Amino acid sequence: MFSAHLINDPFGDPGVYIEFKYRRSALLFDLGDLHSLNPRKLLKISHIFVSHTHMDHFIGFDYLLRVCLGRDRHIFLYGPPGFHEQVENKLRAYTWNLVENYQNDFALHITEVHPDCKRVRLYRCRTAFQPEEEDPAEIFNGTLVEGSYFSVRGVFLDHKIPCLAYRFEEKNRVNVMKNVLQEMGIPVGAWLVDLKDRILGGEPDDTPIRIWRRHEGKEGEERFMSLGELKSSVVKITPGQAITYVTDAVYSDDNVKKIVELARASEILFIEATFLHEDADKASQKYHLTAFQAGKLARMAGVKRISLFHFSPKYKGSGEILVEEAMRAFKD
Ligand SMILES: [Zn+2]
């Protein structure tokens, strides 16, 4: 279970924050101005997917670094060709002479994505963010993350430069039927997260699950039930949802095909709608989509909902006309 929302208003810098409920964890698409996210929210982020490094998509890097410094955090960042050098240039802009004494382990795992391969470099705060030896390149077949409860895919779009669009997919949803728990006299509590992880991880039915709850700050009584027993009585498993994030792309046959394929049947498509369709020439010169094109792509992909962003400042004060245009094309 997760929630997903734009971090700024549609005229502000692009960015989508996906937060997992019941886990202290979140993902971020794009790294523009992040000041709308408070440090508590920023510190939940484990993975960040940068579409490209135009300033409005990458200026938040410094703020993120500032908030995470001195914390035990490992953050995984993904970006297009040239990403390592750009991250390194940002890191080199500061003096790091005192960090070797830090107690904690803050590290950045940076994946530079190329059309055919992924290259990962590690940068640790304690070694002044000097790049560590790079792992051998891995083949890139579209998948960037394949986790136990979510996966993320990426595809290169044409924005006059390579620009990554992303699809986040939740693995199956494990819904706990609290009324059944209550009837069975089983307490709700943190053990349910462990149960869900084990179900999603495909563990065998005879795995013992420890059921416990905290009572007055202490761990109270515990009992054990098998995973199979719990799976058949207290949970309902439904397919997970997908979220797609598309920004900064020209409306071309190739981009259309890739976007429709990536966004297929998403719960929400977050998509740029930079210009009105009457300014389609300008949109194509600047390698952006119009609101009409965004709505049409959403319809072609059969998504459930759209969320529009990256509005050009020329429409400031009348963002609703961009929304109306996109919605007309979406629902048509
Ligand atoms: Zn942009």
mmCIF file of C-alpha atoms and ligand atoms in Angstrom:
data_model
loop_
_atom_site.group_PDB
_atom_site.id
_atom_site.type_symbol
_atom_site.label_atom_id
_atom_site.label_comp_id
_atom_site.label_asym_id
_atom_site.label_seq_id
_atom_site.Cartn_x
_atom_site.Cartn_y
_atom_site.Cartn_z
ATOM 1 C CA MET A 1 0.000 0.000 0.000
ATOM 2 C CA PHE A 2 1.331 3.399 -0.925
ATOM 3 C CA SER A 3 0.325 6.955 -1.673
ATOM 4 C CA ALA A 4 1.691 9.070 -4.521
ATOM 5 C CA HIS A 5 1.577 12.821 -4.963
ATOM 6 C CA LEU A 6 3.233 15.717 -6.784
ATOM 7 C CA ILE A 7 5.626 17.500 -4.467
ATOM 8 C CA ASN A 8 4.987 20.958 -5.920
ATOM 9 C CA ASP A 9 2.088 22.695 -7.584
ATOM 10 C CA PRO A 10 1.917 22.112 -11.361
ATOM 11 C CA PHE A 11 3.824 25.345 -12.080
ATOM 12 C CA GLY A 12 6.632 24.359 -9.720
ATOM 13 C CA ASP A 13 9.513 21.954 -10.267
ATOM 14 C CA PRO A 14 8.447 18.438 -11.253
ATOM 15 C CA GLY A 15 8.603 15.633 -8.713
ATOM 16 C CA VAL A 16 6.469 12.799 -7.370
ATOM 17 C CA TYR A 17 6.779 11.333 -3.878
ATOM 18 C CA ILE A 18 5.627 7.746 -3.363
ATOM 19 C CA GLU A 19 5.293 6.733 0.246
ATOM 20 C CA PHE A 20 4.770 3.191 1.484
ATOM 21 C CA LYS A 21 2.227 3.016 4.248
ATOM 22 C CA TYR A 22 3.315 0.976 7.269
ATOM 23 C CA ARG A 23 6.960 1.149 6.216
ATOM 24 C CA ARG A 24 9.386 3.933 6.886
ATOM 25 C CA SER A 25 10.189 4.171 3.228
ATOM 26 C CA ALA A 26 9.540 6.325 0.168
ATOM 27 C CA LEU A 27 10.657 6.858 -3.425
ATOM 28 C CA LEU A 28 11.055 10.019 -5.418
ATOM 29 C CA PHE A 29 10.761 10.732 -9.117
ATOM 30 C CA ASP A 30 12.936 13.716 -10.045
ATOM 31 C CA LEU A 31 15.030 15.898 -7.844
ATOM 32 C CA GLY A 32 13.879 19.486 -8.448
ATOM 33 C CA ASP A 33 13.052 21.915 -5.650
ATOM 34 C CA LEU A 34 12.373 19.710 -2.607
ATOM 35 C CA HIS A 35 11.613 22.326 0.027
ATOM 36 C CA SER A 36 7.975 21.285 0.151
ATOM 37 C CA LEU A 37 9.097 17.960 1.658
ATOM 38 C CA ASN A 38 9.987 18.265 5.324
ATOM 39 C CA PRO A 39 13.154 16.500 6.588
ATOM 40 C CA ARG A 40 11.081 13.678 8.110
ATOM 41 C CA LYS A 41 9.686 12.891 4.664
ATOM 42 C CA LEU A 42 13.046 13.325 2.947
ATOM 43 C CA LEU A 43 14.683 10.903 5.364
ATOM 44 C CA LYS A 44 12.279 8.154 4.320
ATOM 45 C CA ILE A 45 13.495 8.234 0.719
ATOM 46 C CA SER A 46 15.488 5.183 -0.332
ATOM 47 C CA HIS A 47 15.387 5.458 -4.126
ATOM 48 C CA ILE A 48 15.388 8.501 -6.424
ATOM 49 C CA PHE A 49 14.801 8.318 -10.157
ATOM 50 C CA VAL A 50 15.996 11.373 -12.057
ATOM 51 C CA SER A 51 14.569 11.845 -15.562
ATOM 52 C CA HIS A 52 17.388 14.100 -16.781
ATOM 53 C CA THR A 53 19.608 16.750 -15.293
ATOM 54 C CA HIS A 54 18.059 19.983 -16.499
ATOM 55 C CA MET A 55 18.137 22.255 -13.486
ATOM 56 C CA ASP A 56 14.441 22.026 -12.604
ATOM 57 C CA HIS A 57 14.838 18.254 -12.249
ATOM 58 C CA PHE A 58 18.116 18.128 -10.340
ATOM 59 C CA ILE A 59 18.586 21.239 -8.216
ATOM 60 C CA GLY A 60 17.247 19.435 -5.141
ATOM 61 C CA PHE A 61 20.354 17.254 -4.907
ATOM 62 C CA ASP A 62 22.161 19.694 -2.598
ATOM 63 C CA TYR A 63 19.213 20.033 -0.233
ATOM 64 C CA LEU A 64 18.824 16.278 -0.034
ATOM 65 C CA LEU A 65 22.535 15.939 0.725
ATOM 66 C CA ARG A 66 22.282 18.603 3.401
ATOM 67 C CA VAL A 67 19.412 16.834 5.155
ATOM 68 C CA CYS A 68 20.923 13.338 4.920
ATOM 69 C CA LEU A 69 24.457 14.238 5.954
ATOM 70 C CA GLY A 70 25.314 12.834 9.354
ATOM 71 C CA ARG A 71 22.616 10.148 9.109
ATOM 72 C CA ASP A 72 22.765 6.425 8.609
ATOM 73 C CA ARG A 73 21.229 6.475 5.173
ATOM 74 C CA HIS A 74 21.898 4.646 1.936
ATOM 75 C CA ILE A 75 20.220 6.273 -1.034
ATOM 76 C CA PHE A 76 20.000 4.737 -4.489
ATOM 77 C CA LEU A 77 19.878 7.278 -7.315
ATOM 78 C CA TYR A 78 19.260 6.585 -10.990
ATOM 79 C CA GLY A 79 19.887 8.942 -13.879
ATOM 80 C CA PRO A 80 20.769 9.198 -17.575
ATOM 81 C CA PRO A 81 24.195 9.036 -19.297
ATOM 82 C CA GLY A 82 26.664 11.480 -17.729
ATOM 83 C CA PHE A 83 25.003 11.156 -14.315
ATOM 84 C CA HIS A 84 28.127 10.014 -12.438
ATOM 85 C CA GLU A 85 30.144 12.974 -13.581
ATOM 86 C CA GLN A 86 27.344 15.392 -12.770
ATOM 87 C CA VAL A 87 26.878 13.977 -9.273
ATOM 88 C CA GLU A 88 30.651 14.051 -8.752
ATOM 89 C CA ASN A 89 30.828 17.661 -9.843
ATOM 90 C CA LYS A 90 28.160 18.572 -7.324
ATOM 91 C CA LEU A 91 29.931 16.659 -4.546
ATOM 92 C CA ARG A 92 33.273 18.277 -5.428
ATOM 93 C CA ALA A 93 31.825 21.719 -4.927
ATOM 94 C CA TYR A 94 32.086 21.312 -1.124
ATOM 95 C CA THR A 95 34.913 20.779 1.372
ATOM 96 C CA TRP A 96 34.733 17.448 3.178
ATOM 97 C CA ASN A 97 37.739 17.528 5.526
ATOM 98 C CA LEU A 98 35.913 16.591 8.740
ATOM 99 C CA VAL A 99 33.678 13.791 7.570
ATOM 100 C CA GLU A 100 36.088 10.918 8.309
ATOM 101 C CA ASN A 101 35.178 11.289 11.986
ATOM 102 C CA TYR A 102 31.459 10.843 11.395
ATOM 103 C CA GLN A 103 30.021 7.907 13.316
ATOM 104 C CA ASN A 104 27.336 7.059 10.826
ATOM 105 C CA ASP A 105 27.435 5.671 7.326
ATOM 106 C CA PHE A 106 25.804 7.897 4.756
ATOM 107 C CA ALA A 107 26.269 6.597 1.212
ATOM 108 C CA LEU A 108 25.014 7.283 -2.279
ATOM 109 C CA HIS A 109 24.672 4.401 -4.720
ATOM 110 C CA ILE A 110 24.516 6.076 -8.099
ATOM 111 C CA THR A 111 23.319 4.162 -11.144
ATOM 112 C CA GLU A 112 24.058 5.724 -14.506
ATOM 113 C CA VAL A 113 21.626 4.271 -16.996
ATOM 114 C CA HIS A 114 22.565 3.827 -20.653
ATOM 115 C CA PRO A 115 20.356 2.394 -23.386
ATOM 116 C CA ASP A 116 22.108 -0.964 -23.090
ATOM 117 C CA CYS A 117 23.735 -1.026 -19.643
ATOM 118 C CA LYS A 118 23.677 0.226 -16.044
ATOM 119 C CA ARG A 119 26.793 1.333 -14.176
ATOM 120 C CA VAL A 120 26.794 1.656 -10.400
ATOM 121 C CA ARG A 121 29.241 3.740 -8.376
ATOM 122 C CA LEU A 122 29.290 4.098 -4.635
ATOM 123 C CA TYR A 123 30.142 7.323 -2.788
ATOM 124 C CA ARG A 124 30.555 7.299 0.975
ATOM 125 C CA CYS A 125 30.454 10.328 3.177
ATOM 126 C CA ARG A 126 33.269 9.027 5.403
ATOM 127 C CA THR A 127 35.652 8.857 2.459
ATOM 128 C CA ALA A 128 34.724 12.368 1.381
ATOM 129 C CA PHE A 129 32.536 11.024 -1.436
ATOM 130 C CA GLN A 130 35.518 9.847 -3.467
ATOM 131 C CA PRO A 131 34.055 7.416 -6.000
ATOM 132 C CA GLU A 132 34.725 3.805 -5.071
ATOM 133 C CA GLU A 133 35.674 1.252 -7.647
ATOM 134 C CA GLU A 134 32.809 0.717 -10.074
ATOM 135 C CA ASP A 135 31.032 -2.643 -10.274
ATOM 136 C CA PRO A 136 31.114 -4.260 -13.719
ATOM 137 C CA ALA A 137 28.359 -2.846 -15.932
ATOM 138 C CA GLU A 138 25.096 -4.767 -15.933
ATOM 139 C CA ILE A 139 22.831 -5.219 -18.928
ATOM 140 C CA PHE A 140 19.902 -2.791 -18.923
ATOM 141 C CA ASN A 141 16.726 -4.475 -20.115
ATOM 142 C CA GLY A 142 14.318 -1.870 -18.734
ATOM 143 C CA THR A 143 14.357 -2.991 -15.102
ATOM 144 C CA LEU A 144 16.090 -0.726 -12.592
ATOM 145 C CA VAL A 145 14.851 -2.121 -9.302
ATOM 146 C CA GLU A 146 13.355 -5.527 -8.602
ATOM 147 C CA GLY A 147 12.534 -5.513 -4.911
ATOM 148 C CA SER A 148 10.415 -7.771 -2.749
ATOM 149 C CA TYR A 149 7.492 -5.366 -2.646
ATOM 150 C CA PHE A 150 7.985 -3.129 -5.676
ATOM 151 C CA SER A 151 9.820 -2.820 -8.973
ATOM 152 C CA VAL A 152 10.757 0.150 -11.139
ATOM 153 C CA ARG A 153 11.330 0.177 -14.878
ATOM 154 C CA GLY A 154 12.736 2.965 -16.991
ATOM 155 C CA VAL A 155 12.598 3.867 -20.657
ATOM 156 C CA PHE A 156 14.513 6.490 -22.605
ATOM 157 C CA LEU A 157 12.462 9.220 -24.265
ATOM 158 C CA ASP A 158 13.629 11.896 -26.674
ATOM 159 C CA HIS A 159 13.864 15.378 -25.108
ATOM 160 C CA LYS A 160 16.607 16.380 -27.556
ATOM 161 C CA ILE A 161 18.690 14.625 -24.925
ATOM 162 C CA PRO A 162 17.942 11.198 -23.429
ATOM 163 C CA CYS A 163 15.308 11.585 -20.710
ATOM 164 C CA LEU A 164 14.088 8.692 -18.563
ATOM 165 C CA ALA A 165 10.416 7.959 -17.915
ATOM 166 C CA TYR A 166 9.624 5.539 -15.103
ATOM 167 C CA ARG A 167 7.029 2.994 -14.090
ATOM 168 C CA PHE A 168 6.710 1.984 -10.460
ATOM 169 C CA GLU A 169 4.884 -1.264 -9.828
ATOM 170 C CA GLU A 170 3.736 -2.531 -6.511
ATOM 171 C CA LYS A 171 3.946 -6.309 -6.090
ATOM 172 C CA ASN A 172 0.740 -8.036 -5.012
ATOM 173 C CA ARG A 173 -1.199 -6.210 -2.347
ATOM 174 C CA VAL A 174 -1.643 -8.116 0.886
ATOM 175 C CA ASN A 175 -4.726 -6.734 2.593
ATOM 176 C CA VAL A 176 -5.267 -7.694 6.201
ATOM 177 C CA MET A 177 -8.884 -8.312 7.209
ATOM 178 C CA LYS A 178 -8.890 -6.668 10.607
ATOM 179 C CA ASN A 179 -12.407 -7.888 11.443
ATOM 180 C CA VAL A 180 -11.263 -11.491 10.999
ATOM 181 C CA LEU A 181 -8.221 -10.851 13.190
ATOM 182 C CA GLN A 182 -10.512 -9.463 15.845
ATOM 183 C CA GLU A 183 -12.864 -12.439 15.658
ATOM 184 C CA MET A 184 -9.899 -14.772 16.046
ATOM 185 C CA GLY A 185 -8.593 -12.771 18.994
ATOM 186 C CA ILE A 186 -5.350 -11.930 17.187
ATOM 187 C CA PRO A 187 -3.882 -8.487 17.923
ATOM 188 C CA VAL A 188 -2.917 -6.060 15.134
ATOM 189 C CA GLY A 189 0.644 -4.785 15.320
ATOM 190 C CA ALA A 190 4.039 -4.485 13.676
ATOM 191 C CA TRP A 191 4.162 -8.264 13.128
ATOM 192 C CA LEU A 192 1.756 -7.778 10.208
ATOM 193 C CA VAL A 193 4.490 -6.039 8.182
ATOM 194 C CA ASP A 194 6.667 -9.127 8.675
ATOM 195 C CA LEU A 195 3.755 -11.360 7.629
ATOM 196 C CA LYS A 196 3.190 -9.321 4.448
ATOM 197 C CA ASP A 197 6.902 -9.401 3.564
ATOM 198 C CA ARG A 198 7.011 -13.167 3.976
ATOM 199 C CA ILE A 199 3.909 -13.670 1.824
ATOM 200 C CA LEU A 200 5.296 -11.365 -0.882
ATOM 201 C CA GLY A 201 8.664 -13.112 -0.609
ATOM 202 C CA GLY A 202 6.931 -16.415 -1.410
ATOM 203 C CA GLU A 203 8.011 -18.165 1.788
ATOM 204 C CA PRO A 204 6.627 -21.682 2.394
ATOM 205 C CA ASP A 205 3.289 -22.142 4.146
ATOM 206 C CA ASP A 206 4.822 -23.907 7.157
ATOM 207 C CA THR A 207 6.939 -20.852 8.075
ATOM 208 C CA PRO A 208 6.146 -19.949 11.695
ATOM 209 C CA ILE A 209 4.957 -16.364 12.144
ATOM 210 C CA ARG A 210 5.459 -14.692 15.471
ATOM 211 C CA ILE A 211 2.358 -12.766 16.561
ATOM 212 C CA TRP A 212 2.970 -10.161 19.220
ATOM 213 C CA ARG A 213 1.989 -6.700 20.266
ATOM 214 C CA ARG A 214 3.515 -3.952 22.268
ATOM 215 C CA HIS A 215 1.749 -3.266 25.524
ATOM 216 C CA GLU A 216 2.582 -0.223 27.645
ATOM 217 C CA GLY A 217 5.886 0.174 25.812
ATOM 218 C CA LYS A 218 6.903 -3.463 26.353
ATOM 219 C CA GLU A 219 6.485 -6.471 24.149
ATOM 220 C CA GLY A 220 3.479 -8.323 25.473
ATOM 221 C CA GLU A 221 2.500 -11.960 25.045
ATOM 222 C CA GLU A 222 3.467 -13.761 21.857
ATOM 223 C CA ARG A 223 2.144 -16.716 19.944
ATOM 224 C CA PHE A 224 2.952 -18.486 16.693
ATOM 225 C CA MET A 225 0.851 -19.468 13.713
ATOM 226 C CA SER A 226 1.915 -20.850 10.363
ATOM 227 C CA LEU A 227 2.139 -18.590 7.368
ATOM 228 C CA GLY A 228 -0.281 -20.826 5.457
ATOM 229 C CA GLU A 229 -2.894 -20.646 8.198
ATOM 230 C CA LEU A 230 -2.723 -16.858 8.313
ATOM 231 C CA LYS A 231 -2.654 -16.548 4.527
ATOM 232 C CA SER A 232 -5.852 -18.535 4.148
ATOM 233 C CA SER A 233 -7.752 -16.854 6.963
ATOM 234 C CA VAL A 234 -6.763 -13.257 7.618
ATOM 235 C CA VAL A 235 -5.423 -11.802 4.371
ATOM 236 C CA LYS A 236 -6.743 -11.097 0.925
ATOM 237 C CA ILE A 237 -4.200 -10.865 -1.887
ATOM 238 C CA THR A 238 -4.983 -8.508 -4.766
ATOM 239 C CA PRO A 239 -2.821 -7.348 -7.674
ATOM 240 C CA GLY A 240 -0.620 -4.317 -6.941
ATOM 241 C CA GLN A 241 -0.974 -0.956 -8.633
ATOM 242 C CA ALA A 242 1.314 0.854 -11.055
ATOM 243 C CA ILE A 243 2.301 4.511 -11.217
ATOM 244 C CA THR A 244 3.961 5.994 -14.296
ATOM 245 C CA TYR A 245 5.972 9.200 -14.419
ATOM 246 C CA VAL A 246 6.516 10.892 -17.780
ATOM 247 C CA THR A 247 8.115 14.288 -18.220
ATOM 248 C CA ASP A 248 10.034 16.287 -20.793
ATOM 249 C CA ALA A 249 9.379 14.476 -24.050
ATOM 250 C CA VAL A 250 8.593 15.573 -27.571
ATOM 251 C CA TYR A 251 5.445 14.147 -29.173
ATOM 252 C CA SER A 252 7.020 11.818 -31.756
ATOM 253 C CA ASP A 253 5.971 8.382 -32.997
ATOM 254 C CA ASP A 254 8.780 6.744 -31.092
ATOM 255 C CA ASN A 255 8.028 8.554 -27.812
ATOM 256 C CA VAL A 256 4.286 7.881 -28.161
ATOM 257 C CA LYS A 257 4.895 4.159 -28.569
ATOM 258 C CA LYS A 258 7.236 4.009 -25.593
ATOM 259 C CA ILE A 259 5.011 6.102 -23.305
ATOM 260 C CA VAL A 260 1.869 4.119 -24.093
ATOM 261 C CA GLU A 261 3.672 0.849 -23.489
ATOM 262 C CA LEU A 262 5.247 2.039 -20.237
ATOM 263 C CA ALA A 263 2.076 3.589 -18.808
ATOM 264 C CA ARG A 264 -0.294 0.775 -19.829
ATOM 265 C CA ALA A 265 -3.165 0.399 -17.311
ATOM 266 C CA SER A 266 -1.462 2.470 -14.620
ATOM 267 C CA GLU A 267 -3.487 3.577 -11.644
ATOM 268 C CA ILE A 268 -2.098 7.100 -12.074
ATOM 269 C CA LEU A 269 -0.101 8.574 -14.924
ATOM 270 C CA PHE A 270 1.858 11.623 -13.789
ATOM 271 C CA ILE A 271 2.536 13.402 -17.061
ATOM 272 C CA GLU A 272 3.815 16.801 -18.100
ATOM 273 C CA ALA A 273 1.360 19.131 -19.848
ATOM 274 C CA THR A 274 3.650 22.048 -20.499
ATOM 275 C CA PHE A 275 1.752 23.909 -23.225
ATOM 276 C CA LEU A 276 -1.757 24.341 -24.590
ATOM 277 C CA HIS A 277 -2.277 22.611 -27.906
ATOM 278 C CA GLU A 278 -2.614 25.984 -29.667
ATOM 279 C CA ASP A 279 1.098 26.330 -28.810
ATOM 280 C CA ALA A 280 1.950 22.873 -30.202
ATOM 281 C CA ASP A 281 4.714 24.330 -32.402
ATOM 282 C CA LYS A 282 6.417 25.832 -29.409
ATOM 283 C CA ALA A 283 5.984 22.550 -27.502
ATOM 284 C CA SER A 284 7.668 20.587 -30.238
ATOM 285 C CA GLN A 285 10.505 23.144 -30.568
ATOM 286 C CA LYS A 286 11.124 22.802 -26.850
ATOM 287 C CA TYR A 287 10.669 19.014 -26.866
ATOM 288 C CA HIS A 288 7.696 19.115 -24.491
ATOM 289 C CA LEU A 289 4.131 17.764 -24.574
ATOM 290 C CA THR A 290 0.933 19.751 -24.826
ATOM 291 C CA ALA A 291 -1.978 19.144 -22.468
ATOM 292 C CA PHE A 292 -3.973 17.623 -25.336
ATOM 293 C CA GLN A 293 -1.124 15.225 -26.137
ATOM 294 C CA ALA A 294 -0.791 14.274 -22.456
ATOM 295 C CA GLY A 295 -4.506 13.452 -22.247
ATOM 296 C CA LYS A 296 -4.413 11.515 -25.492
ATOM 297 C CA LEU A 297 -1.423 9.453 -24.340
ATOM 298 C CA ALA A 298 -3.231 8.673 -21.092
ATOM 299 C CA ARG A 299 -6.279 7.503 -22.999
ATOM 300 C CA MET A 300 -4.195 5.369 -25.387
ATOM 301 C CA ALA A 301 -2.458 3.759 -22.405
ATOM 302 C CA GLY A 302 -5.767 3.035 -20.686
ATOM 303 C CA VAL A 303 -4.710 4.571 -17.383
ATOM 304 C CA LYS A 304 -7.225 5.168 -14.603
ATOM 305 C CA ARG A 305 -6.259 8.679 -13.579
ATOM 306 C CA ILE A 306 -3.922 11.429 -14.713
ATOM 307 C CA SER A 307 -2.033 14.008 -12.741
ATOM 308 C CA LEU A 308 -0.628 16.898 -14.747
ATOM 309 C CA PHE A 309 2.427 19.037 -14.023
ATOM 310 C CA HIS A 310 5.286 21.090 -15.514
ATOM 311 C CA PHE A 311 2.933 23.855 -16.684
ATOM 312 C CA SER A 312 4.706 26.652 -18.543
ATOM 313 C CA PRO A 313 4.776 29.915 -16.540
ATOM 314 C CA LYS A 314 3.068 31.618 -19.491
ATOM 315 C CA TYR A 315 -0.239 30.150 -18.241
ATOM 316 C CA LYS A 316 0.265 31.212 -14.636
ATOM 317 C CA GLY A 317 -3.077 31.994 -13.063
ATOM 318 C CA SER A 318 -5.003 29.878 -15.554
ATOM 319 C CA GLY A 319 -3.711 26.356 -14.990
ATOM 320 C CA GLU A 320 -7.272 25.043 -15.159
ATOM 321 C CA ILE A 321 -7.335 25.516 -18.948
ATOM 322 C CA LEU A 322 -4.420 23.099 -19.276
ATOM 323 C CA VAL A 323 -6.245 20.623 -17.049
ATOM 324 C CA GLU A 324 -9.491 21.007 -19.006
ATOM 325 C CA GLU A 325 -7.736 20.482 -22.331
ATOM 326 C CA ALA A 326 -5.979 17.342 -21.101
ATOM 327 C CA MET A 327 -9.121 15.948 -19.478
ATOM 328 C CA ARG A 328 -11.122 16.444 -22.677
ATOM 329 C CA ALA A 329 -8.548 14.451 -24.654
ATOM 330 C CA PHE A 330 -8.346 11.822 -21.886
ATOM 331 C CA LYS A 331 -12.079 11.222 -21.626
ATOM 332 C CA ASP A 332 -12.943 11.690 -25.285
HETATM 333 ZN ZN ZN B 1 11.836 20.121 -17.392
#
